[in-house]
Amino acid sequence: MDTATGTDHIANSDFIWKGFTLTESAEKQILFLINKNPKIKGLWLGIKKSGCAGFRYVMNLIQNPSNKDLKFSFQYVTLFVSLQAMPFIDGTEIDYISEGLNHNFKFNNPKAQHSCGCGESFSIE
């Protein structure tokens, strides 16, 4: 807690993050989505309390990134990540899987202890 202001304060410079990895498939899919609109600057990633396991991933294409988000640049795309989500998802590999008619992003999160049966949510202990 910041004793001068009485508020909690977390600065990007307070932590050294491992970051994220993208598989080639994930990077190609994100690039495909971004290229549909020239105003899109990248993909925003966060988490939300939800599901039977506790949290779910949230992804949105973003035009105006917040200076509060962390920026991770890859060869062809940029990922903006909520600072509040980083302790839960730091070190995650993002993949894009095609199985029959199903196509979706898969998160290989080394911090996730449990996930629900449908794979939509995860928990961290």
CSV table of C-alpha atoms in Angstrom, one decimal:
chain,number,residue,atom,x,y,z
A,1,MET,CA,0.0,0.0,0.0
A,2,ASP,CA,1.3,3.5,-0.8
A,3,THR,CA,1.3,5.2,2.6
A,4,ALA,CA,1.4,8.7,1.1
A,5,THR,CA,-1.9,8.2,-0.7
A,6,GLY,CA,-3.5,5.3,1.1
A,7,THR,CA,-4.0,3.4,-2.1
A,8,ASP,CA,-2.6,0.2,-3.6
A,9,HIS,CA,-0.3,0.9,-6.5
A,10,ILE,CA,1.2,-1.5,-8.9
A,11,ALA,CA,3.5,-0.2,-11.6
A,12,ASN,CA,4.6,-2.1,-14.7
A,13,SER,CA,8.2,-1.5,-13.6
A,14,ASP,CA,7.5,-3.3,-10.3
A,15,PHE,CA,7.6,-6.8,-11.9
A,16,ILE,CA,9.6,-8.7,-14.4
A,17,TRP,CA,7.1,-10.8,-16.5
A,18,LYS,CA,7.9,-13.9,-18.5
A,19,GLY,CA,5.4,-12.8,-21.1
A,20,PHE,CA,3.6,-15.0,-23.6
A,21,THR,CA,4.4,-17.2,-26.5
A,22,LEU,CA,2.2,-17.6,-29.6
A,23,THR,CA,2.3,-20.7,-31.8
A,24,GLU,CA,2.6,-20.0,-35.5
A,25,SER,CA,-1.0,-21.0,-35.9
A,26,ALA,CA,-2.2,-18.5,-33.2
A,27,GLU,CA,-0.1,-15.7,-34.7
A,28,LYS,CA,-1.5,-16.3,-38.2
A,29,GLN,CA,-5.1,-16.3,-36.9
A,30,ILE,CA,-4.6,-13.1,-34.9
A,31,LEU,CA,-3.0,-11.5,-37.9
A,32,PHE,CA,-5.9,-12.6,-40.0
A,33,LEU,CA,-8.4,-11.0,-37.6
A,34,ILE,CA,-6.3,-7.8,-37.3
A,35,ASN,CA,-6.0,-7.4,-41.0
A,36,LYS,CA,-9.8,-7.2,-41.4
A,37,ASN,CA,-9.8,-3.7,-40.0
A,38,PRO,CA,-6.8,-1.3,-40.5
A,39,LYS,CA,-7.7,0.6,-37.3
A,40,ILE,CA,-7.0,-2.4,-35.1
A,41,LYS,CA,-3.7,-2.1,-33.2
A,42,GLY,CA,-3.6,-5.6,-31.7
A,43,LEU,CA,-5.3,-8.1,-29.5
A,44,TRP,CA,-6.2,-7.4,-25.9
A,45,LEU,CA,-6.1,-10.3,-23.4
A,46,GLY,CA,-7.5,-10.3,-19.9
A,47,ILE,CA,-9.4,-12.6,-17.6
A,48,LYS,CA,-12.8,-12.4,-16.0
A,49,LYS,CA,-14.4,-14.2,-13.1
A,50,SER,CA,-16.6,-16.7,-14.7
A,51,GLY,CA,-17.3,-20.3,-15.3
A,52,CYS,CA,-17.3,-23.3,-12.9
A,53,ALA,CA,-13.6,-23.2,-12.3
A,54,GLY,CA,-13.3,-19.4,-11.5
A,55,PHE,CA,-11.8,-17.4,-14.4
A,56,ARG,CA,-12.1,-17.3,-18.1
A,57,TYR,CA,-9.9,-15.7,-20.8
A,58,VAL,CA,-11.2,-12.6,-22.5
A,59,MET,CA,-9.8,-11.6,-25.9
A,60,ASN,CA,-10.8,-8.5,-27.9
A,61,LEU,CA,-9.4,-6.7,-31.0
A,62,ILE,CA,-8.4,-3.3,-29.9
A,63,GLN,CA,-8.1,0.1,-31.6
A,64,ASN,CA,-7.0,2.3,-28.7
A,65,PRO,CA,-4.8,0.4,-26.3
A,66,SER,CA,-4.6,1.7,-22.7
A,67,ASN,CA,-1.3,2.9,-21.4
A,68,LYS,CA,-2.1,0.7,-18.3
A,69,ASP,CA,-1.9,-2.5,-20.4
A,70,LEU,CA,1.4,-4.3,-20.9
A,71,LYS,CA,2.5,-4.6,-24.6
A,72,PHE,CA,4.0,-7.8,-26.0
A,73,SER,CA,5.2,-7.6,-29.6
A,74,PHE,CA,5.7,-10.6,-31.8
A,75,GLN,CA,6.8,-10.9,-35.4
A,76,TYR,CA,3.5,-9.9,-37.0
A,77,VAL,CA,1.2,-9.0,-34.1
A,78,THR,CA,1.0,-7.1,-30.8
A,79,LEU,CA,-0.7,-8.4,-27.7
A,80,PHE,CA,-1.9,-6.0,-25.0
A,81,VAL,CA,-2.5,-7.6,-21.7
A,82,SER,CA,-4.3,-6.3,-18.6
A,83,LEU,CA,-1.9,-5.7,-15.8
A,84,GLN,CA,-4.4,-7.2,-13.3
A,85,ALA,CA,-4.5,-10.4,-15.3
A,86,MET,CA,-0.7,-10.9,-15.5
A,87,PRO,CA,-0.2,-12.7,-12.2
A,88,PHE,CA,-2.8,-15.3,-13.4
A,89,ILE,CA,-1.7,-15.8,-17.0
A,90,ASP,CA,2.0,-14.9,-17.2
A,91,GLY,CA,4.0,-17.5,-19.0
A,92,THR,CA,1.0,-18.8,-21.0
A,93,GLU,CA,1.3,-20.2,-24.5
A,94,ILE,CA,-1.5,-19.2,-26.9
A,95,ASP,CA,-2.3,-21.7,-29.6
A,96,TYR,CA,-5.0,-21.8,-32.3
A,97,ILE,CA,-6.5,-25.2,-32.8
A,98,SER,CA,-8.6,-26.6,-35.7
A,99,GLU,CA,-10.4,-29.8,-34.9
A,100,GLY,CA,-13.0,-30.7,-37.5
A,101,LEU,CA,-15.5,-27.9,-37.6
A,102,ASN,CA,-14.3,-26.4,-34.3
A,103,HIS,CA,-11.7,-23.6,-34.4
A,104,ASN,CA,-10.6,-21.9,-31.2
A,105,PHE,CA,-7.7,-20.4,-29.2
A,106,LYS,CA,-6.2,-22.7,-26.6
A,107,PHE,CA,-4.4,-21.3,-23.6
A,108,ASN,CA,-1.6,-23.5,-22.2
A,109,ASN,CA,-1.3,-21.8,-18.8
A,110,PRO,CA,1.4,-23.2,-16.5
A,111,LYS,CA,-0.3,-21.5,-13.5
A,112,ALA,CA,-3.8,-23.1,-14.1
A,113,GLN,CA,-4.4,-25.8,-11.5
A,114,HIS,CA,-7.9,-26.9,-12.6
A,115,SER,CA,-10.1,-26.3,-15.6
A,116,CYS,CA,-13.7,-27.1,-16.2
A,117,GLY,CA,-14.9,-29.9,-18.4
A,118,CYS,CA,-15.7,-27.7,-21.3
A,119,GLY,CA,-12.3,-25.9,-21.2
A,120,GLU,CA,-13.9,-22.5,-20.9
A,121,SER,CA,-12.6,-21.6,-17.4
A,122,PHE,CA,-9.7,-22.2,-15.1
A,123,SER,CA,-8.6,-21.8,-11.5
A,124,ILE,CA,-5.3,-20.9,-9.8
A,125,GLU,CA,-4.6,-21.9,-6.2
